[in-house]
Amino acid sequence: MSKTWRPATQLVHGGTLRSQYGETSEAIYLTQGFVYDTSEAAEARFKGETDGFIYARYGSPTNDMFEKRMCALEGAEDARATASGMAAVAAAVLCQVKAGDHIVAARALFGSCRWVVETLAPKYGIECTLVDGRDLANWEKAVRPNTKVFFLESPTNPTLEVIDIAGVAKLANQVGAKLIVDNVFATPLFQKPLELGAHIVVYSATKHIDGQGRCLGGVVLADKAWIDENLHDYFRHTGPAMSPFNAWTLLKGIETLPLRVKQQTENAAKIADFLAEQGKVAKVIYPGRKDHPQADIIAKQMTGGSTLVCFELKGGKEAAFALQNALEIIKISNNLGDSKSLITHPATTTHKNLTEEARAELGISPGTVRLSAGIEDTDDLIEDFAQALSKVSA
């Protein structure tokens, strides 16, 4: 594989393994186990003296191709593909902590991510402190002698806050903690957390990487030493492995990732500008706009905007529901990163399990709406919003 290939080429050809038949499309290896020529060969493989696959829970040729292709895109040494994005998050966090350790996490996390660090980890004696991640001083104040992990997502779900990854990574290195970044909203095309100093990157591959609503998947990427020391045994023995069929589906999806994300981002930017001019909209948050609260950080660490738009309707929940129910092209769904434009009301879906106070802290009001722009014609999407807004009471 050429290291000089650009992302669009890597995503078509990177990590490809071909069988003796020379197939064009990657093969799906739907097998649980593998055979060995001799007992000695089996022993050597289990000892790690020879390369090769042992059991599909540990790895398979199809999964290996997906992992290598993600490494090429992310600039990572190694990766493990998981059954879902949340399997990736749980593995990345839990594989490196033990009772008595401490986690510092940004409070603006996807609901399930927040549950892992705020509810699950403490059950095993692992403490967690949530901070407003936008201010580096908050991270520093939260550090304890036993702090082992920093965890953040940027841009955040759903309010698209942006955190200074390089600044948090620098502090993590100073205190001996590992920084995990959930990079789903930026996509690996627009933000490179490892280059900014992060130690581990996680994705829900369900989102943009598949991007067509077909399957679940996740991936953890880091340097090989960290994966060998922390994730390798956790992964083998707890079994969050991705299905080879899903790995194959994701390999097909990733080939068109740059094309889809480009169109999605263009649509999102134009819709954000349109919504910002509407009287029934209280505010619009979009990483590509100059009025974004962290525009200076975005300029430093992101090469593009986002496929997501967050906006708030003046009429609260009633207006948000009226808008969503009136849309014709854009569908109501809690998924994101899809080729189809999707819209959701976070307070009653993705973040409903948070208290009203916690939602208010995150800027999620009853009128907050999250749009995931698809690849449809831009003008059709804007016209859909225009007709739907006309049915929202002033």
CSV table of C-alpha atoms in Angstrom, one decimal:
chain,number,residue,atom,x,y,z
A,1,MET,CA,0.0,0.0,0.0
A,2,SER,CA,1.4,3.4,-0.9
A,3,LYS,CA,1.7,5.8,2.0
A,4,THR,CA,1.3,8.7,-0.5
A,5,TRP,CA,-2.3,7.8,-1.4
A,6,ARG,CA,-4.8,10.4,-0.6
A,7,PRO,CA,-7.9,9.6,1.5
A,8,ALA,CA,-10.3,9.0,-1.4
A,9,THR,CA,-7.9,6.4,-2.8
A,10,GLN,CA,-7.1,4.8,0.5
A,11,LEU,CA,-10.8,4.3,1.1
A,12,VAL,CA,-11.2,2.3,-2.1
A,13,HIS,CA,-8.0,0.2,-2.0
A,14,GLY,CA,-6.4,0.4,1.4
A,15,GLY,CA,-5.9,-2.9,3.3
A,16,THR,CA,-7.4,-5.1,0.6
A,17,LEU,CA,-6.7,-8.8,0.8
A,18,ARG,CA,-7.5,-11.1,-2.1
A,19,SER,CA,-8.0,-14.8,-2.2
A,20,GLN,CA,-6.6,-17.1,-4.8
A,21,TYR,CA,-9.5,-16.2,-7.0
A,22,GLY,CA,-8.5,-12.6,-7.4
A,23,GLU,CA,-12.0,-11.1,-6.7
A,24,THR,CA,-12.6,-7.4,-7.4
A,25,SER,CA,-14.8,-6.8,-4.4
A,26,GLU,CA,-13.5,-7.8,-1.0
A,27,ALA,CA,-14.5,-11.3,0.0
A,28,ILE,CA,-16.7,-12.0,3.0
A,29,TYR,CA,-15.2,-14.7,5.2
A,30,LEU,CA,-18.3,-16.0,7.1
A,31,THR,CA,-16.4,-18.5,9.2
A,32,GLN,CA,-16.1,-18.9,12.9
A,33,GLY,CA,-12.9,-20.9,13.0
A,34,PHE,CA,-9.8,-21.7,10.9
A,35,VAL,CA,-7.9,-24.9,10.2
A,36,TYR,CA,-4.2,-25.7,10.6
A,37,ASP,CA,-2.0,-28.0,8.5
A,38,THR,CA,-0.5,-29.6,11.6
A,39,SER,CA,-0.8,-29.7,15.3
A,40,GLU,CA,2.5,-27.9,15.5
A,41,ALA,CA,1.2,-25.1,13.3
A,42,ALA,CA,-1.8,-24.7,15.6
A,43,GLU,CA,0.5,-24.5,18.6
A,44,ALA,CA,2.7,-21.9,17.0
A,45,ARG,CA,-0.2,-19.7,16.0
A,46,PHE,CA,-1.7,-19.8,19.5
A,47,LYS,CA,1.8,-18.9,20.9
A,48,GLY,CA,1.9,-16.0,18.5
A,49,GLU,CA,5.0,-17.4,16.8
A,50,THR,CA,3.3,-17.3,13.4
A,51,ASP,CA,0.8,-15.0,11.9
A,52,GLY,CA,-2.7,-16.0,11.0
A,53,PHE,CA,-6.3,-16.1,12.3
A,54,ILE,CA,-7.4,-18.3,15.2
A,55,TYR,CA,-11.1,-17.6,15.8
A,56,ALA,CA,-13.5,-15.1,14.4
A,57,ARG,CA,-14.1,-13.5,17.8
A,58,TYR,CA,-10.5,-12.5,17.7
A,59,GLY,CA,-10.4,-11.4,14.1
A,60,SER,CA,-11.1,-12.5,10.5
A,61,PRO,CA,-9.8,-11.5,7.1
A,62,THR,CA,-12.8,-9.3,6.3
A,63,ASN,CA,-12.6,-7.5,9.7
A,64,ASP,CA,-8.8,-7.2,9.2
A,65,MET,CA,-9.4,-5.4,5.9
A,66,PHE,CA,-11.8,-2.9,7.5
A,67,GLU,CA,-9.4,-2.3,10.4
A,68,LYS,CA,-6.5,-1.7,8.1
A,69,ARG,CA,-8.5,0.7,5.9
A,70,MET,CA,-9.6,2.7,9.0
A,71,CYS,CA,-6.0,2.9,10.2
A,72,ALA,CA,-4.9,4.2,6.8
A,73,LEU,CA,-7.6,6.9,6.9
A,74,GLU,CA,-7.0,7.8,10.6
A,75,GLY,CA,-3.2,7.6,10.6
A,76,ALA,CA,-3.3,5.0,13.4
A,77,GLU,CA,-1.0,2.0,13.9
A,78,ASP,CA,-3.7,-0.5,14.9
A,79,ALA,CA,-7.5,-0.9,15.4
A,80,ARG,CA,-10.2,-3.2,16.6
A,81,ALA,CA,-13.6,-3.4,14.9
A,82,THR,CA,-16.5,-3.8,17.3
A,83,ALA,CA,-20.2,-4.8,17.0
A,84,SER,CA,-21.4,-1.2,17.6
A,85,GLY,CA,-20.2,2.3,18.4
A,86,MET,CA,-21.1,1.8,22.0
A,87,ALA,CA,-19.1,-1.4,22.1
A,88,ALA,CA,-16.1,0.6,20.9
A,89,VAL,CA,-16.7,3.3,23.6
A,90,ALA,CA,-17.1,0.8,26.4
A,91,ALA,CA,-14.1,-1.2,25.3
A,92,ALA,CA,-11.9,1.9,25.0
A,93,VAL,CA,-12.8,3.2,28.4
A,94,LEU,CA,-13.1,0.0,30.5
A,95,CYS,CA,-10.1,-1.9,29.1
A,96,GLN,CA,-7.6,0.5,30.7
A,97,VAL,CA,-9.1,1.3,34.1
A,98,LYS,CA,-9.6,-0.6,37.4
A,99,ALA,CA,-11.2,0.0,40.8
A,100,GLY,CA,-9.7,3.0,42.4
A,101,ASP,CA,-9.0,4.8,39.1
A,102,HIS,CA,-10.6,8.1,38.1
A,103,ILE,CA,-12.0,9.4,34.8
A,104,VAL,CA,-12.5,13.0,33.7
A,105,ALA,CA,-15.0,13.4,30.9
A,106,ALA,CA,-16.7,16.3,29.2
A,107,ARG,CA,-20.3,16.5,30.3
A,108,ALA,CA,-21.5,17.0,26.7
A,109,LEU,CA,-21.5,13.4,25.7
A,110,PHE,CA,-24.0,11.2,23.8
A,111,GLY,CA,-26.4,9.8,26.4
A,112,SER,CA,-25.1,6.2,26.3
A,113,CYS,CA,-21.4,7.4,26.4
A,114,ARG,CA,-22.3,9.5,29.5
A,115,TRP,CA,-24.0,6.4,31.1
A,116,VAL,CA,-20.8,4.4,30.6
A,117,VAL,CA,-18.6,6.8,32.6
A,118,GLU,CA,-21.2,8.3,35.0
A,119,THR,CA,-23.2,5.2,35.9
A,120,LEU,CA,-21.5,2.0,34.8
A,121,ALA,CA,-17.9,2.7,35.7
A,122,PRO,CA,-18.7,3.7,39.4
A,123,LYS,CA,-20.4,0.3,39.9
A,124,TYR,CA,-16.9,-1.2,39.5
A,125,GLY,CA,-15.2,1.3,41.8
A,126,ILE,CA,-14.1,3.7,39.1
A,127,GLU,CA,-14.8,7.3,39.9
A,128,CYS,CA,-15.8,9.9,37.3
A,129,THR,CA,-15.9,13.7,37.2
A,130,LEU,CA,-17.9,15.5,34.5
A,131,VAL,CA,-16.7,18.9,33.4
A,132,ASP,CA,-17.6,21.7,30.9
A,133,GLY,CA,-15.0,20.6,28.4
A,134,ARG,CA,-14.8,23.9,26.6
A,135,ASP,CA,-12.6,25.4,29.3
A,136,LEU,CA,-9.2,23.8,29.8
A,137,ALA,CA,-9.1,25.0,33.3
A,138,ASN,CA,-12.0,22.7,34.2
A,139,TRP,CA,-10.0,19.7,33.1
A,140,GLU,CA,-7.0,20.7,35.1
A,141,LYS,CA,-9.1,21.4,38.3
A,142,ALA,CA,-10.8,17.9,38.0
A,143,VAL,CA,-7.5,16.0,37.8
A,144,ARG,CA,-6.6,13.7,40.8
A,145,PRO,CA,-3.6,11.6,41.5
A,146,ASN,CA,-5.5,8.5,40.3
A,147,THR,CA,-6.8,10.1,37.0
A,148,LYS,CA,-6.2,7.6,34.2
A,149,VAL,CA,-8.6,8.6,31.4
A,150,PHE,CA,-9.8,11.8,29.7
A,151,PHE,CA,-12.9,11.3,27.5
A,152,LEU,CA,-14.6,13.8,25.1
A,153,GLU,CA,-16.5,14.1,21.9
A,154,SER,CA,-16.0,17.1,19.6
A,155,PRO,CA,-18.1,18.4,18.0
A,156,THR,CA,-20.6,17.3,20.7
A,157,ASN,CA,-24.0,15.7,20.3
A,158,PRO,CA,-26.3,17.5,19.7
A,159,THR,CA,-25.2,21.1,20.4
A,160,LEU,CA,-22.0,20.9,18.3
A,161,GLU,CA,-19.8,22.4,20.9
A,162,VAL,CA,-16.1,22.1,20.0
A,163,ILE,CA,-13.3,21.2,22.5
A,164,ASP,CA,-9.7,22.1,22.1
A,165,ILE,CA,-8.3,18.5,21.6
A,166,ALA,CA,-4.7,19.6,21.5
A,167,GLY,CA,-5.0,21.5,24.7
A,168,VAL,CA,-6.7,18.6,26.5
A,169,ALA,CA,-4.2,16.1,25.1
A,170,LYS,CA,-1.3,18.2,26.4
A,171,LEU,CA,-2.8,18.2,29.9
A,172,ALA,CA,-3.4,14.4,29.7
A,173,ASN,CA,0.2,13.9,28.9
A,174,GLN,CA,1.3,16.0,31.8
A,175,VAL,CA,-0.8,14.0,34.3
A,176,GLY,CA,-0.2,10.6,32.8
A,177,ALA,CA,-3.8,10.1,31.5
A,178,LYS,CA,-4.9,8.7,28.1
A,179,LEU,CA,-7.3,10.9,26.0
A,180,ILE,CA,-10.1,9.2,24.2
A,181,VAL,CA,-11.9,11.2,21.5
A,182,ASP,CA,-15.2,10.3,20.0
A,183,ASN,CA,-14.8,11.7,16.5
A,184,VAL,CA,-18.1,10.7,15.0
A,185,PHE,CA,-19.5,14.2,14.3
A,186,ALA,CA,-16.3,15.5,12.6
A,187,THR,CA,-15.7,12.3,10.7
A,188,PRO,CA,-12.1,11.1,10.0
A,189,LEU,CA,-12.1,13.4,7.0
A,190,PHE,CA,-12.4,16.7,8.8
A,191,GLN,CA,-10.6,16.1,12.1
A,192,LYS,CA,-7.5,13.9,13.1
A,193,PRO,CA,-7.5,13.5,16.9
A,194,LEU,CA,-4.3,11.4,16.9
A,195,GLU,CA,-2.4,14.2,15.0
A,196,LEU,CA,-3.7,16.6,17.6
A,197,GLY,CA,-2.3,14.5,20.5
A,198,ALA,CA,-5.2,12.2,21.4
A,199,HIS,CA,-4.2,8.7,22.3
A,200,ILE,CA,-7.4,6.7,21.3
A,201,VAL,CA,-10.1,7.5,18.8
A,202,VAL,CA,-13.5,5.8,18.7
A,203,TYR,CA,-16.2,5.8,16.0
A,204,SER,CA,-19.7,4.5,15.6
A,205,ALA,CA,-19.2,3.2,12.1
A,206,THR,CA,-23.0,2.9,12.0
A,207,LYS,CA,-23.0,6.6,11.1
A,208,HIS,CA,-21.1,8.1,8.2
A,209,ILE,CA,-18.8,5.1,7.6
A,210,ASP,CA,-21.8,2.9,6.6
A,211,GLY,CA,-23.9,6.0,6.0
A,212,GLN,CA,-26.7,4.1,4.4
A,213,GLY,CA,-28.7,2.8,7.3
A,214,ARG,CA,-27.7,-0.9,6.9
A,215,CYS,CA,-25.7,-2.1,9.8
A,216,LEU,CA,-24.2,-1.5,13.2
A,217,GLY,CA,-20.4,-1.2,13.8
A,218,GLY,CA,-17.7,0.5,15.8
A,219,VAL,CA,-14.0,0.9,15.8
A,220,VAL,CA,-11.2,1.7,18.3
A,221,LEU,CA,-8.0,3.1,16.9
A,222,ALA,CA,-4.7,3.8,18.7
A,223,ASP,CA,-1.0,2.9,18.7
A,224,LYS,CA,-0.2,-0.8,18.6
A,225,ALA,CA,1.5,-0.8,22.0
A,226,TRP,CA,-1.6,0.6,23.7
A,227,ILE,CA,-3.9,-1.9,22.0
A,228,ASP,CA,-1.6,-4.8,22.8
A,229,GLU,CA,-1.3,-3.8,26.4
A,230,ASN,CA,-4.9,-2.8,27.1
A,231,LEU,CA,-7.4,-3.7,24.5
A,232,HIS,CA,-6.1,-7.0,23.1
A,233,ASP,CA,-7.1,-9.3,26.0
A,234,TYR,CA,-10.3,-7.3,26.8
A,235,PHE,CA,-11.4,-7.7,23.2
A,236,ARG,CA,-10.6,-11.4,23.0
A,237,HIS,CA,-12.3,-12.4,26.3
A,238,THR,CA,-15.4,-10.1,26.4
A,239,GLY,CA,-16.4,-10.7,22.8
A,240,PRO,CA,-17.5,-7.3,21.3
A,241,ALA,CA,-16.4,-8.4,17.8
A,242,MET,CA,-17.9,-7.1,14.7
A,243,SER,CA,-19.7,-9.5,12.3
A,244,PRO,CA,-17.7,-10.2,9.2
A,245,PHE,CA,-20.8,-9.4,7.1
A,246,ASN,CA,-21.0,-6.0,8.8
A,247,ALA,CA,-17.3,-5.5,8.2
A,248,TRP,CA,-17.8,-6.2,4.5
A,249,THR,CA,-20.8,-3.8,4.4
A,250,LEU,CA,-18.7,-1.1,6.0
A,251,LEU,CA,-15.9,-1.7,3.5
A,252,LYS,CA,-18.4,-1.0,0.7
A,253,GLY,CA,-19.7,2.1,2.6
A,254,ILE,CA,-16.3,3.6,3.3
A,255,GLU,CA,-15.5,3.6,-0.5
A,256,THR,CA,-18.0,6.4,-1.0
A,257,LEU,CA,-17.4,8.2,2.3
A,258,PRO,CA,-15.7,11.3,0.9
A,259,LEU,CA,-18.3,11.8,-1.8
A,260,ARG,CA,-21.2,11.4,0.7
A,261,VAL,CA,-19.7,13.6,3.4
A,262,LYS,CA,-18.8,16.3,0.9
A,263,GLN,CA,-22.4,16.6,-0.3
A,264,GLN,CA,-23.8,16.2,3.2
A,265,THR,CA,-21.6,19.0,4.5
A,266,GLU,CA,-22.5,21.3,1.6
A,267,ASN,CA,-26.2,20.7,2.3
A,268,ALA,CA,-25.7,21.2,6.1
A,269,ALA,CA,-23.9,24.6,5.6
A,270,LYS,CA,-26.6,25.9,3.2
A,271,ILE,CA,-29.4,24.8,5.4
A,272,ALA,CA,-27.7,26.3,8.5
A,273,ASP,CA,-27.5,29.7,6.7
A,274,PHE,CA,-31.2,29.4,5.6
A,275,LEU,CA,-32.4,28.6,9.1
A,276,ALA,CA,-30.4,31.5,10.6
A,277,GLU,CA,-32.5,33.9,8.6
A,278,GLN,CA,-35.9,32.5,9.7
A,279,GLY,CA,-37.9,34.4,12.3
A,280,LYS,CA,-39.2,31.3,14.0
A,281,VAL,CA,-35.6,30.0,14.7
A,282,ALA,CA,-34.0,31.4,17.9
A,283,LYS,CA,-30.5,30.3,17.0
A,284,VAL,CA,-28.4,28.1,14.8
A,285,ILE,CA,-25.2,26.3,15.8
A,286,TYR,CA,-23.0,25.0,12.9
A,287,PRO,CA,-19.2,24.5,12.9
A,288,GLY,CA,-18.9,26.1,9.5
A,289,ARG,CA,-20.4,29.4,10.5
A,290,LYS,CA,-18.4,32.4,11.7
A,291,ASP,CA,-20.8,32.9,14.6
A,292,HIS,CA,-20.0,29.5,16.1
A,293,PRO,CA,-18.9,30.0,19.8
A,294,GLN,CA,-15.6,28.1,19.2
A,295,ALA,CA,-14.9,29.3,15.7
A,296,ASP,CA,-11.2,29.9,16.6
A,297,ILE,CA,-10.7,26.3,17.7
A,298,ILE,CA,-12.5,25.0,14.7
A,299,ALA,CA,-10.1,26.9,12.4
A,300,LYS,CA,-7.2,25.2,14.2
A,301,GLN,CA,-8.3,21.6,14.4
A,302,MET,CA,-11.0,21.0,11.7
A,303,THR,CA,-10.7,21.1,7.9
A,304,GLY,CA,-14.4,21.1,7.3
A,305,GLY,CA,-17.7,21.8,9.0
A,306,SER,CA,-20.1,19.0,9.8
A,307,THR,CA,-22.9,17.1,8.4
A,308,LEU,CA,-24.9,18.0,11.5
A,309,VAL,CA,-26.8,21.2,12.2
A,310,CYS,CA,-28.3,22.1,15.6
A,311,PHE,CA,-31.0,24.8,15.9
A,312,GLU,CA,-33.5,26.0,18.4
A,313,LEU,CA,-37.1,27.0,17.6
A,314,LYS,CA,-38.7,29.8,19.5
A,315,GLY,CA,-41.9,27.9,20.1
A,316,GLY,CA,-40.3,25.1,22.2
A,317,LYS,CA,-41.3,21.5,22.0
A,318,GLU,CA,-44.6,22.3,20.3
A,319,ALA,CA,-42.9,24.1,17.5
A,320,ALA,CA,-40.2,21.4,17.2
A,321,PHE,CA,-42.8,18.7,16.9
A,322,ALA,CA,-44.9,20.7,14.4
A,323,LEU,CA,-41.8,21.3,12.2
A,324,GLN,CA,-40.7,17.7,12.2
A,325,ASN,CA,-44.2,16.4,11.6
A,326,ALA,CA,-44.6,18.7,8.6
A,327,LEU,CA,-41.4,17.7,6.8
A,328,GLU,CA,-41.9,15.6,3.7
A,329,ILE,CA,-38.4,14.7,2.5
A,330,ILE,CA,-36.5,14.8,5.8
A,331,LYS,CA,-37.4,11.9,8.1
A,332,ILE,CA,-37.7,11.7,11.8
A,333,SER,CA,-35.0,9.4,13.2
A,334,ASN,CA,-32.4,9.4,15.9
A,335,ASN,CA,-29.7,8.1,13.6
A,336,LEU,CA,-27.2,10.4,11.9
A,337,GLY,CA,-24.6,10.4,9.1
A,338,ASP,CA,-27.0,8.7,6.7
A,339,SER,CA,-27.5,9.4,3.0
A,340,LYS,CA,-31.0,10.4,3.9
A,341,SER,CA,-31.6,13.6,5.8
A,342,LEU,CA,-32.8,12.8,9.3
A,343,ILE,CA,-34.1,15.0,12.1
A,344,THR,CA,-34.6,14.4,15.8
A,345,HIS,CA,-35.7,16.2,19.0
A,346,PRO,CA,-32.9,15.4,21.5
A,347,ALA,CA,-34.8,16.2,24.6
A,348,THR,CA,-37.3,13.4,23.9
A,349,THR,CA,-35.0,10.9,22.2
A,350,THR,CA,-31.3,10.7,22.4
A,351,HIS,CA,-30.9,12.8,25.6
A,352,LYS,CA,-34.3,12.0,27.3
A,353,ASN,CA,-32.7,10.1,30.2
A,354,LEU,CA,-30.8,13.2,31.4
A,355,THR,CA,-32.5,15.3,34.0
A,356,GLU,CA,-34.0,18.6,32.8
A,357,GLU,CA,-31.2,20.4,34.7
A,358,ALA,CA,-28.5,18.3,32.9
A,359,ARG,CA,-30.1,19.0,29.5
A,360,ALA,CA,-30.2,22.8,30.3
A,361,GLU,CA,-26.5,22.7,31.3
A,362,LEU,CA,-25.7,21.2,27.8
A,363,GLY,CA,-27.9,23.8,26.0
A,364,ILE,CA,-30.6,21.3,25.1
A,365,SER,CA,-33.9,23.2,25.4
A,366,PRO,CA,-37.4,21.9,24.5
A,367,GLY,CA,-37.0,23.7,21.2
A,368,THR,CA,-33.7,22.2,20.3
A,369,VAL,CA,-33.6,20.2,17.0
A,370,ARG,CA,-30.8,18.2,15.5
A,371,LEU,CA,-30.5,17.8,11.7
A,372,SER,CA,-28.3,15.2,10.0
A,373,ALA,CA,-28.1,16.4,6.4
A,374,GLY,CA,-28.2,13.8,3.7
A,375,ILE,CA,-27.1,13.8,0.0
A,376,GLU,CA,-30.4,15.0,-1.5
A,377,ASP,CA,-30.7,18.0,-3.7
A,378,THR,CA,-29.9,21.1,-1.6
A,379,ASP,CA,-32.8,23.2,-2.9
A,380,ASP,CA,-35.3,20.4,-2.2
A,381,LEU,CA,-34.2,20.2,1.4
A,382,ILE,CA,-34.4,24.0,1.9
A,383,GLU,CA,-37.9,24.1,0.3
A,384,ASP,CA,-38.9,21.2,2.6
A,385,PHE,CA,-37.8,23.3,5.6
A,386,ALA,CA,-39.6,26.4,4.2
A,387,GLN,CA,-42.9,24.6,3.8
A,388,ALA,CA,-42.6,23.0,7.2
A,389,LEU,CA,-41.7,26.2,9.0
A,390,SER,CA,-44.8,27.8,7.4
A,391,LYS,CA,-46.9,25.4,9.4
A,392,VAL,CA,-45.2,26.2,12.7
A,393,SER,CA,-47.1,28.7,14.9
A,394,ALA,CA,-45.3,32.0,15.4
